[in-house]
Every structure is written in C-alpha cells, then in structure tokens.
Backbone as JSON, one array per atom type, in Angstrom:
{
  "sequence": "XXXXXXXXXXXXXXXXXXXXXXXXXXXXXXXXXXXXXXXXXXXXXXXXXXXXXXXXXXXXXXXXXXXXXXXXXXXXXXXXXXXXXXXXXXXXXXXXXXXXXXXXXXXXXXXXXXXXXXXXXXXXXXXXXXXXXXXXXXXXXXXXXXXXXXXXXXXXXXXXXXXXXXXXXXXXXXXXXXXXXXXXXXXXXXXXXXXXXXXXXXXXXXXXXXXXXXXXXXXXXXX",
  "N": [[78.68, 168.47, -37.06], [78.22, 169.13, -34.05], [77.29, 168.18, -31.23], [75.37, 167.24, -27.48], [77.03, 165.16, -24.65], [75.8, 164.17, -22.64], [76.36, 163.73, -19.59], [75.35, 163.02, -16.86], [73.9, 160.44, -17.16], [75.73, 159.44, -19.2], [77.07, 158.04, -16.85], [75.18, 156.98, -15.42], [74.0, 154.59, -17.32], [76.66, 153.63, -18.38], [78.23, 152.51, -16.15], [76.53, 151.49, -13.73], [74.2, 150.46, -15.08], [71.21, 150.57, -14.98], [67.8, 148.95, -14.68], [66.6, 149.59, -17.46], [68.46, 149.58, -18.69], [69.58, 147.38, -19.3], [70.39, 144.78, -22.05], [71.83, 146.86, -23.78], [74.08, 147.53, -24.05], [75.51, 146.2, -25.49], [74.75, 146.93, -27.71], [74.83, 149.44, -28.18], [77.92, 150.27, -27.38], [78.65, 149.33, -29.93], [77.55, 151.39, -31.27], [78.85, 153.41, -30.55], [81.32, 153.64, -28.51], [83.94, 153.23, -29.32], [84.78, 155.72, -30.7], [83.53, 157.22, -28.56], [85.76, 156.55, -26.87], [87.43, 158.01, -27.86], [87.07, 160.62, -28.68], [86.88, 161.91, -25.43], [89.2, 161.36, -25.15], [91.1, 162.96, -26.14], [90.29, 165.71, -25.68], [90.42, 165.38, -23.17], [93.59, 165.37, -23.33], [93.55, 167.88, -24.64], [92.28, 169.82, -22.86], [94.8, 169.37, -21.3], [96.5, 171.12, -22.54], [98.24, 170.31, -24.8], [98.25, 170.17, -28.31], [96.58, 168.84, -30.09], [95.83, 165.65, -32.05], [94.61, 163.96, -34.01], [94.76, 160.75, -36.13], [94.18, 159.79, -39.25], [95.52, 157.04, -40.3], [95.76, 153.85, -39.85], [96.08, 151.52, -37.36], [98.4, 149.51, -37.17], [100.66, 146.5, -37.62], [101.36, 146.19, -39.81], [101.27, 143.63, -41.87], [100.49, 140.72, -43.08], [99.74, 139.47, -40.6], [100.01, 140.82, -38.69], [99.43, 142.5, -35.1], [96.5, 144.72, -34.51], [96.01, 147.79, -33.49], [93.39, 150.41, -32.13], [93.38, 153.38, -32.6], [95.41, 155.94, -33.49], [96.85, 158.53, -31.45], [98.95, 161.94, -31.92], [99.92, 164.51, -29.51], [101.92, 167.55, -29.43], [103.54, 169.71, -27.9], [105.01, 172.83, -27.56], [108.69, 171.6, -27.5], [107.72, 168.65, -27.03], [106.83, 166.1, -28.46], [104.59, 163.79, -28.88], [103.1, 160.75, -29.69], [100.49, 158.77, -29.73], [100.02, 155.11, -29.51], [97.16, 153.45, -29.71], [94.27, 151.24, -27.58], [91.13, 150.84, -26.83], [88.64, 150.18, -24.87], [85.89, 149.15, -23.93], [84.94, 147.45, -21.44], [82.12, 147.49, -19.2], [79.43, 148.15, -17.31], [77.65, 145.99, -17.55], [78.92, 144.83, -18.89], [80.86, 140.94, -19.5], [81.86, 139.35, -16.41], [81.5, 141.65, -14.51], [81.7, 145.0, -12.61], [78.95, 146.92, -10.44], [78.75, 150.17, -10.41], [76.57, 151.9, -7.68], [77.27, 154.32, -6.39], [78.61, 157.65, -7.61], [79.33, 159.67, -5.71], [80.32, 158.33, -3.04], [83.9, 159.13, -2.16], [85.42, 157.74, -0.57], [83.75, 154.36, -0.96], [84.82, 154.96, -3.98], [86.58, 154.96, -4.06], [88.07, 151.86, -3.4], [86.81, 150.76, -5.54], [87.59, 151.58, -7.56], [90.48, 150.87, -7.41], [89.96, 148.15, -6.86], [89.07, 147.1, -9.78], [91.19, 147.78, -10.95], [93.35, 146.27, -10.19], [91.67, 143.84, -11.56], [91.75, 143.95, -13.46], [94.98, 144.54, -14.25], [97.73, 142.78, -13.95], [99.84, 142.73, -11.48], [102.16, 141.24, -10.78], [102.83, 140.36, -13.09], [103.18, 142.19, -14.19], [101.78, 143.54, -16.58], [98.62, 143.78, -18.76], [95.23, 141.67, -17.69], [93.75, 140.09, -19.06], [93.08, 138.51, -22.11], [92.7, 140.02, -24.66], [93.3, 142.76, -23.98], [96.52, 142.29, -24.28], [97.46, 143.17, -26.89], [98.06, 145.33, -26.87], [101.17, 146.11, -25.88], [102.43, 145.4, -27.88], [105.11, 146.87, -30.55], [103.29, 148.39, -33.05], [103.23, 150.2, -36.59], [104.9, 153.25, -36.61], [103.35, 155.66, -38.03], [105.25, 157.19, -41.03], [104.93, 160.01, -41.08], [105.48, 161.0, -38.67], [108.13, 159.67, -37.42], [109.56, 161.36, -35.77], [108.59, 161.03, -33.26], [108.27, 160.27, -30.26], [107.55, 157.36, -29.36], [104.56, 155.9, -27.94], [102.57, 154.08, -25.05], [99.17, 153.66, -24.97], [96.12, 152.8, -22.55], [92.46, 152.15, -23.05], [90.41, 152.8, -21.2], [86.47, 151.34, -20.0], [85.66, 152.26, -17.74], [85.76, 152.67, -13.87], [88.65, 152.71, -12.78], [91.54, 152.77, -11.24], [95.36, 152.65, -9.97], [95.96, 152.89, -7.84], [93.92, 153.34, -6.72], [92.77, 156.18, -6.94], [90.91, 159.13, -8.17], [91.98, 160.49, -10.56], [92.44, 160.12, -13.76], [94.31, 159.95, -16.38], [96.88, 157.87, -16.02], [100.07, 156.59, -15.62], [101.51, 153.59, -15.89], [104.72, 150.96, -14.54], [105.54, 148.51, -17.28], [105.93, 145.09, -18.4], [107.77, 145.19, -20.94], [109.86, 144.89, -23.66], [109.76, 146.4, -25.49], [107.79, 149.11, -24.94], [110.16, 150.65, -22.7], [109.83, 152.53, -20.49], [107.26, 153.75, -19.49], [103.66, 152.3, -19.63], [100.43, 154.08, -20.68], [97.31, 154.33, -19.21], [94.5, 154.99, -19.76], [90.92, 155.54, -18.27], [87.56, 156.5, -18.92], [86.07, 156.53, -17.38], [86.72, 157.83, -15.04], [87.34, 160.73, -15.87], [84.76, 161.52, -17.1], [82.93, 161.67, -14.48], [84.74, 163.29, -13.52], [84.83, 166.14, -15.06], [81.63, 165.93, -14.93], [82.3, 167.78, -12.64], [82.14, 169.83, -13.13], [80.25, 170.86, -15.46], [77.29, 169.57, -16.93], [77.3, 168.72, -19.27], [78.02, 167.98, -22.62], [80.24, 169.31, -24.99], [80.62, 167.61, -28.12], [81.71, 166.52, -31.18], [80.76, 164.06, -33.01], [81.73, 162.49, -35.71], [81.12, 159.39, -37.0], [79.16, 158.73, -35.2], [76.84, 159.97, -35.6], [76.63, 159.02, -38.33], [75.73, 156.65, -38.89], [73.56, 157.41, -36.83], [72.01, 158.89, -38.12], [72.27, 156.16, -40.19], [69.95, 154.86, -39.49], [68.19, 156.64, -38.76], [66.88, 156.76, -40.69], [66.12, 154.35, -41.92], [64.36, 152.98, -39.44], [62.21, 155.06, -38.66]],
  "CA": [[77.95, 169.34, -36.34], [78.58, 169.54, -32.62], [75.84, 168.14, -30.28], [76.48, 167.53, -26.21], [76.72, 164.1, -24.15], [74.95, 164.09, -21.4], [76.82, 163.54, -18.87], [75.17, 162.33, -15.79], [73.26, 159.73, -18.53], [76.89, 157.96, -19.99], [77.49, 157.15, -16.01], [74.02, 155.63, -15.41], [74.7, 153.51, -18.46], [77.47, 152.77, -18.35], [78.21, 152.37, -14.12], [75.09, 152.05, -12.75], [73.75, 149.12, -15.13], [69.95, 150.94, -14.74], [67.32, 148.5, -15.15], [65.73, 149.71, -18.51], [69.49, 149.86, -19.92], [69.74, 146.37, -18.91], [69.77, 143.94, -23.28], [70.49, 147.98, -25.06], [75.02, 148.29, -23.81], [76.52, 145.91, -26.66], [74.8, 147.08, -29.73], [75.5, 151.08, -28.11], [79.3, 149.9, -28.22], [78.89, 149.37, -31.71], [77.52, 152.89, -32.42], [79.19, 155.53, -29.75], [81.84, 153.38, -28.01], [85.24, 153.78, -29.77], [84.4, 156.89, -31.25], [83.34, 158.05, -27.27], [86.89, 156.54, -25.89], [89.24, 159.64, -29.02], [86.4, 162.53, -27.86], [87.24, 161.82, -24.68], [91.22, 161.3, -25.22], [91.26, 164.46, -27.25], [89.33, 166.12, -24.53], [91.76, 165.26, -22.34], [94.99, 166.56, -23.64], [93.56, 169.82, -25.81], [92.94, 170.43, -21.26], [96.18, 169.38, -19.95], [97.95, 172.57, -23.0], [98.27, 169.77, -25.7], [97.96, 169.71, -29.48], [96.64, 167.13, -29.81], [95.72, 164.68, -33.45], [94.06, 162.27, -34.2], [95.39, 160.26, -36.85], [92.79, 158.74, -39.79], [95.87, 156.31, -40.56], [95.24, 152.44, -39.27], [97.16, 151.58, -36.4], [98.72, 148.03, -36.84], [101.67, 146.62, -37.29], [101.53, 146.58, -40.68], [101.87, 142.89, -41.72], [98.93, 140.49, -43.04], [98.85, 138.31, -40.38], [100.03, 141.42, -37.35], [97.78, 142.28, -34.83], [95.14, 145.9, -34.93], [94.9, 148.65, -32.24], [92.34, 151.52, -32.87], [93.89, 154.52, -33.09], [97.41, 156.77, -33.25], [96.77, 160.11, -31.45], [99.44, 162.51, -31.88], [100.25, 165.42, -28.73], [102.28, 168.46, -29.14], [103.45, 170.84, -26.67], [106.72, 173.16, -27.36], [109.88, 170.11, -28.24], [107.63, 167.18, -26.61], [106.31, 165.27, -29.48], [104.67, 161.87, -28.1], [102.8, 159.97, -30.1], [100.75, 156.99, -28.78], [99.3, 153.78, -30.3], [95.74, 153.38, -28.47], [94.31, 150.13, -27.81], [90.28, 151.24, -26.58], [88.03, 149.05, -24.28], [84.63, 149.34, -23.03], [83.51, 146.98, -21.35], [81.22, 148.34, -17.99], [78.72, 147.08, -15.63], [76.48, 145.67, -18.6], [80.35, 143.04, -19.48], [81.25, 139.99, -18.18], [82.19, 139.32, -15.21], [81.79, 143.66, -14.17], [80.85, 145.36, -11.31], [77.62, 148.75, -10.95], [79.09, 151.28, -9.12], [76.19, 151.93, -6.56], [77.67, 155.41, -4.91], [79.87, 158.0, -7.5], [79.35, 160.85, -4.29], [80.55, 158.16, -2.64], [85.43, 158.81, -2.67], [85.99, 156.3, 0.31], [83.25, 153.89, -1.58], [84.51, 154.67, -5.01], [88.51, 153.96, -4.43], [88.27, 150.16, -2.66], [86.28, 150.78, -6.68], [88.82, 151.93, -8.8], [91.36, 149.99, -7.47], [89.63, 146.54, -7.17], [88.27, 147.31, -10.82], [92.84, 147.96, -10.92], [93.62, 144.84, -9.57], [91.36, 142.91, -11.91], [92.4, 144.36, -15.34], [96.16, 144.55, -14.71], [99.12, 141.32, -13.32], [101.23, 142.86, -11.23], [103.21, 139.87, -10.86], [103.2, 139.92, -14.65], [103.02, 144.14, -14.86], [101.23, 143.89, -18.06], [97.22, 143.56, -18.72], [95.32, 140.81, -16.8], [92.62, 140.18, -19.92], [95.11, 138.37, -23.64], [92.24, 141.02, -25.48], [94.11, 144.1, -24.01], [97.56, 142.6, -23.88], [98.54, 143.54, -28.0], [97.99, 146.79, -26.86], [102.17, 146.32, -25.84], [103.22, 144.86, -28.74], [104.89, 147.24, -31.06], [102.66, 148.48, -34.07], [104.8, 150.76, -37.4], [104.2, 154.67, -36.94], [103.08, 156.24, -40.34], [105.93, 157.97, -41.85], [104.77, 161.5, -40.38], [105.4, 160.66, -37.32], [109.72, 158.92, -37.2], [110.66, 161.55, -35.58], [108.02, 161.04, -32.19], [108.51, 159.92, -28.68], [106.07, 156.48, -29.26], [103.93, 155.1, -26.18], [101.09, 152.81, -25.49], [97.75, 153.97, -23.97], [95.61, 150.89, -22.52], [91.76, 153.06, -22.97], [88.57, 151.29, -20.91], [85.42, 152.94, -20.16], [85.27, 151.21, -16.48], [86.37, 153.67, -13.03], [90.14, 151.83, -11.82], [92.8, 154.13, -11.11], [96.38, 151.26, -9.84], [96.26, 153.27, -6.46], [92.48, 153.81, -6.35], [93.06, 157.88, -7.3], [90.49, 159.54, -8.98], [92.57, 160.56, -11.93], [91.61, 159.83, -15.18], [94.85, 159.07, -16.7], [98.26, 157.03, -15.08], [101.82, 155.25, -15.9], [102.62, 152.21, -14.83], [105.42, 149.87, -15.1], [105.2, 147.29, -17.96], [107.17, 143.99, -18.9], [107.8, 145.26, -21.89], [110.39, 144.48, -24.44], [109.82, 148.12, -26.99], [107.95, 150.26, -24.2], [110.73, 150.26, -21.46], [109.37, 153.21, -19.54], [105.73, 152.29, -18.96], [102.11, 152.25, -20.14], [99.6, 154.99, -20.22], [96.24, 153.78, -19.34], [93.28, 156.1, -19.52], [89.99, 156.0, -17.38], [86.92, 157.61, -19.12], [84.59, 156.85, -16.12], [87.15, 158.66, -14.07], [87.8, 161.54, -16.93], [83.72, 161.91, -17.27], [82.45, 161.87, -13.04], [85.68, 164.82, -12.94], [83.98, 166.89, -15.97], [80.86, 166.31, -14.41], [81.94, 168.12, -11.42], [81.72, 171.06, -13.68], [78.89, 170.52, -15.97], [76.27, 168.29, -17.05], [76.56, 168.64, -20.64], [80.01, 168.32, -22.41], [80.18, 169.14, -26.38], [81.44, 166.96, -28.92], [81.12, 165.91, -32.58], [81.58, 161.92, -33.31], [81.24, 161.94, -37.05], [80.74, 158.6, -37.34], [78.11, 158.6, -34.89], [75.97, 160.94, -36.53], [76.72, 158.86, -39.42], [75.32, 155.36, -38.05], [72.14, 157.2, -35.98], [71.7, 158.88, -39.62], [71.47, 155.31, -41.18], [69.01, 154.37, -37.77], [66.63, 157.33, -38.9], [66.29, 156.44, -42.47], [65.76, 151.99, -41.33], [63.61, 152.67, -38.46], [62.16, 156.04, -37.7]],
  "C": [[78.18, 168.46, -34.64], [77.36, 168.9, -31.32], [76.24, 168.15, -28.83], [76.18, 165.84, -25.77], [76.0, 164.66, -22.58], [75.42, 163.22, -19.98], [76.54, 162.53, -17.85], [74.66, 160.93, -16.29], [74.5, 158.41, -19.06], [77.2, 157.36, -18.56], [76.13, 156.31, -15.59], [74.02, 154.78, -16.44], [75.49, 152.78, -18.5], [78.0, 151.81, -17.2], [77.31, 152.34, -13.64], [74.49, 150.53, -13.21], [71.81, 149.29, -14.87], [68.98, 149.65, -15.38], [66.82, 148.46, -16.63], [66.9, 149.99, -19.52], [70.38, 148.67, -20.47], [70.04, 145.58, -20.61], [70.37, 145.56, -24.0], [72.59, 147.63, -25.19], [76.33, 148.01, -25.53], [76.23, 146.71, -27.76], [74.9, 149.36, -29.29], [76.5, 151.09, -28.07], [79.31, 150.71, -29.38], [78.73, 150.48, -32.16], [78.58, 153.95, -31.8], [80.93, 154.86, -29.25], [83.73, 153.72, -28.65], [85.6, 155.44, -30.32], [84.27, 157.82, -29.08], [84.84, 158.21, -26.86], [88.05, 157.77, -26.5], [88.04, 160.53, -27.79], [86.94, 162.24, -27.04], [88.44, 162.17, -24.09], [91.46, 162.75, -25.39], [91.27, 165.13, -26.62], [90.62, 166.16, -23.64], [93.12, 165.9, -22.43], [94.55, 167.56, -23.4], [93.08, 170.02, -24.36], [94.12, 170.22, -20.89], [97.21, 169.95, -21.0], [98.11, 172.1, -24.24], [97.77, 169.82, -27.22], [97.56, 168.74, -30.08], [96.28, 166.28, -31.97], [95.05, 163.68, -33.36], [94.21, 161.8, -35.58], [94.34, 159.36, -37.53], [94.27, 157.83, -41.18], [95.67, 154.36, -39.8], [96.67, 152.32, -38.6], [97.18, 150.01, -36.07], [100.14, 147.79, -37.71], [102.34, 146.69, -39.45], [101.76, 145.5, -41.57], [100.41, 142.15, -42.09], [97.91, 139.95, -42.15], [99.15, 139.43, -38.4], [98.68, 142.08, -36.81], [97.66, 144.65, -35.25], [95.38, 146.82, -33.82], [94.17, 149.37, -32.62], [92.75, 152.91, -33.54], [95.28, 155.01, -32.88], [96.33, 158.44, -32.21], [97.89, 160.68, -30.98], [99.12, 163.34, -30.95], [101.4, 165.66, -29.21], [102.35, 169.59, -28.03], [104.92, 171.64, -26.85], [107.86, 171.6, -27.99], [109.21, 168.83, -27.75], [106.18, 166.69, -27.49], [105.62, 163.73, -29.42], [103.42, 161.92, -28.91], [102.57, 158.39, -29.37], [99.72, 156.16, -29.59], [98.32, 153.47, -29.46], [94.6, 152.49, -28.57], [92.07, 151.05, -27.11], [89.49, 149.6, -25.46], [87.21, 149.55, -23.68], [83.86, 148.73, -22.79], [83.5, 147.55, -19.65], [80.28, 147.49, -17.71], [77.89, 145.56, -16.19], [77.86, 144.46, -18.52], [80.53, 141.93, -18.41], [81.98, 140.27, -17.01], [82.62, 141.39, -14.38], [81.07, 143.59, -12.44], [79.64, 146.51, -11.21], [78.58, 149.04, -9.72], [77.52, 151.66, -8.44], [76.24, 153.21, -5.95], [78.57, 156.54, -6.29], [80.46, 158.97, -6.42], [80.15, 160.07, -3.41], [82.32, 158.05, -2.35], [85.59, 157.31, -1.85], [84.91, 155.09, -0.89], [83.81, 153.48, -3.26], [85.96, 154.64, -5.27], [89.05, 152.92, -3.82], [87.92, 150.11, -4.59], [87.1, 149.81, -7.16], [90.15, 151.02, -8.76], [91.09, 148.2, -7.23], [89.93, 145.95, -9.05], [90.49, 147.0, -11.07], [92.74, 146.46, -11.35], [93.02, 143.41, -10.54], [91.49, 142.78, -13.72], [93.73, 144.74, -15.52], [97.2, 143.16, -13.28], [99.53, 142.14, -12.81], [102.48, 142.0, -11.55], [103.58, 139.85, -12.12], [104.62, 141.74, -15.39], [102.65, 144.03, -16.29], [99.71, 143.46, -17.68], [96.67, 142.47, -17.81], [94.49, 140.05, -18.57], [94.01, 140.81, -21.74], [94.24, 139.58, -24.41], [93.31, 142.67, -25.26], [96.09, 143.64, -24.23], [98.14, 143.0, -25.42], [98.81, 144.68, -27.89], [100.04, 147.05, -26.47], [102.88, 145.62, -26.79], [103.7, 146.34, -29.62], [104.05, 148.12, -32.9], [103.07, 150.01, -34.69], [104.31, 152.35, -37.14], [104.28, 155.28, -38.1], [104.49, 157.01, -39.69], [106.35, 158.99, -41.01], [105.44, 161.5, -39.46], [106.24, 160.26, -36.68], [109.4, 159.18, -35.72], [109.47, 161.69, -33.83], [108.45, 160.02, -31.82], [107.12, 158.05, -28.99], [106.18, 155.71, -28.46], [102.86, 154.56, -26.71], [100.24, 153.02, -24.59], [96.45, 152.56, -23.84], [94.12, 152.3, -22.06], [90.82, 152.35, -22.05], [88.15, 152.77, -20.21], [85.73, 152.94, -18.08], [86.24, 152.7, -15.61], [87.29, 151.77, -12.46], [91.48, 153.21, -11.93], [93.94, 152.12, -9.67], [96.62, 151.6, -7.88], [95.32, 153.57, -5.51], [91.96, 155.7, -5.84], [91.46, 157.7, -8.45], [90.87, 159.69, -10.58], [92.05, 160.09, -13.41], [93.09, 158.91, -16.0], [96.55, 158.74, -15.75], [98.32, 156.15, -16.22], [101.38, 154.78, -15.19], [103.51, 151.67, -15.61], [104.99, 148.79, -15.96], [105.86, 146.25, -17.66], [107.41, 143.56, -20.08], [108.6, 145.98, -23.03], [110.75, 146.09, -25.54], [109.49, 149.13, -25.58], [108.89, 150.45, -23.35], [110.33, 151.47, -20.31], [108.51, 152.31, -18.9], [104.38, 152.79, -20.2], [101.11, 153.21, -19.86], [97.54, 154.46, -20.17], [95.04, 155.63, -19.05], [91.88, 156.01, -18.89], [88.99, 157.42, -17.94], [85.63, 157.64, -17.95], [85.18, 157.76, -15.9], [86.97, 159.82, -14.83], [85.65, 162.14, -16.77], [82.75, 162.15, -15.79], [83.84, 163.2, -12.54], [85.46, 165.97, -13.65], [82.94, 167.48, -15.38], [80.52, 167.2, -12.91], [81.51, 169.79, -11.57], [80.34, 171.95, -14.62], [78.77, 169.27, -16.08], [76.2, 167.81, -18.05], [77.97, 168.7, -21.25], [79.61, 168.05, -24.01], [81.15, 168.48, -26.84], [81.11, 167.16, -30.32], [81.62, 164.69, -32.82], [80.54, 162.31, -34.66], [80.34, 160.79, -37.43], [79.58, 157.85, -36.66], [76.75, 159.13, -35.26], [75.41, 160.67, -37.59], [75.68, 157.24, -39.29], [73.84, 156.37, -37.17], [71.17, 157.7, -37.02], [70.55, 157.37, -40.19], [70.05, 154.03, -40.53], [67.84, 154.77, -38.41], [65.93, 156.89, -40.5], [65.56, 155.18, -41.94], [64.59, 152.44, -40.62], [62.94, 154.34, -37.55], [60.29, 156.24, -38.24]]
}
C-alpha cells in the first residue's frame, strides 16, 4: 500500500538535526535508509521518461570473499539500455564529520554547502570517493545474465546535499580512476532531489514494502 513521504520533515530530520531528532538517526536509517534511496532513484529515473526496474538479484561479485553493493537498477528508453550497480550511503547531519544545513532556501549558502560536502566525499586528485566504504562502488559486480547486453555503469547515492560545482542537480556524473568504468561514475544526492520535489509538493507518494514490514513488526512488538 502506498503512503506519503513528508518531504519537509525528511529534510528537517536528515539535514537540519533538530533537537528532537538527536539519537534517532541510526535507528531510522535502519528502517528506511536503503529503501528511501531506491524509491527516490526510481522516481528520478521515471521522471526522465526512463522505464525503470529495481532488480531483486543481489549486487555481488559472485564470490565468497567478494564485495557487494546495495542494488541493481535497470533503465531503458528505446535503444538505450543501462544497468547501474548502486551503493547507497545515508550519511546525514547526525553522522560523524557531518554538517548541519541551516538554510535550505538560501541558494548561495546551499551552493557553497554542496561544493564543500562534495570535496569532503570525493578526492579530485585520485579521482575516486574519499571514503573507503564508498570505493567499492568502482569494483565491477557480476551483471545478472538477463542484462548482459545492457551498458554496465556504477552509481553512488548519498543522502547529503552535494555537487561537484555546487549546483542543485540531483544527478550528475564525474570522471573516475577505474579500469572497468572508464567513462564516468554517476552520483545521486537524495537531499538535492527532495529539495527540488518540495518546490512542487510537500508530499511524495511511495510504496516501501520493506519499511511497511518493519513498521508492522514494531507495532506488534510495541503498541
């Protein structure tokens, strides 16, 4: 069953770190984090008139000691066929070495904020993510057999507002140092996208099956 995301409250919680939100970020991320990233990516690609499919297959290297990422997302439009291996990082104002957004409506302030956070998360000299936890996104996962003819790309999805030049664009691509992904790495900022959506509506209808199941269990345990 579809429910609504309160976009303003999403920004308040994850970007602004209000007094009442302190101490709850990790728990809420455990319930909604990855599902939120996948839902917002699906919405974004669909808005670009791309047929979008979230795959159930695990995003792994198919080896016991190999790395794994969070999701496969396939997008098509006519002859265009792309499959993204996706890593989702919900780091936000509550996280270590983070920053609090104080004014989403001030574009000059936000532009500087987005650029500063990008420089924190991406090493421009090495041309790769700064955080070790993010660098695995540049390791090729084994594409599901049904999508072998798709162009294989990589996508790093953050919560926090960031952009390589400070823009408000939610989706952008950067050159990376990778033997496999010789073109570029795609980057998605959930906060940037939520801010754009908020200009149109205060709420976004979504269906988050995993979140529903977790909340149902919480209601059974504590009600």
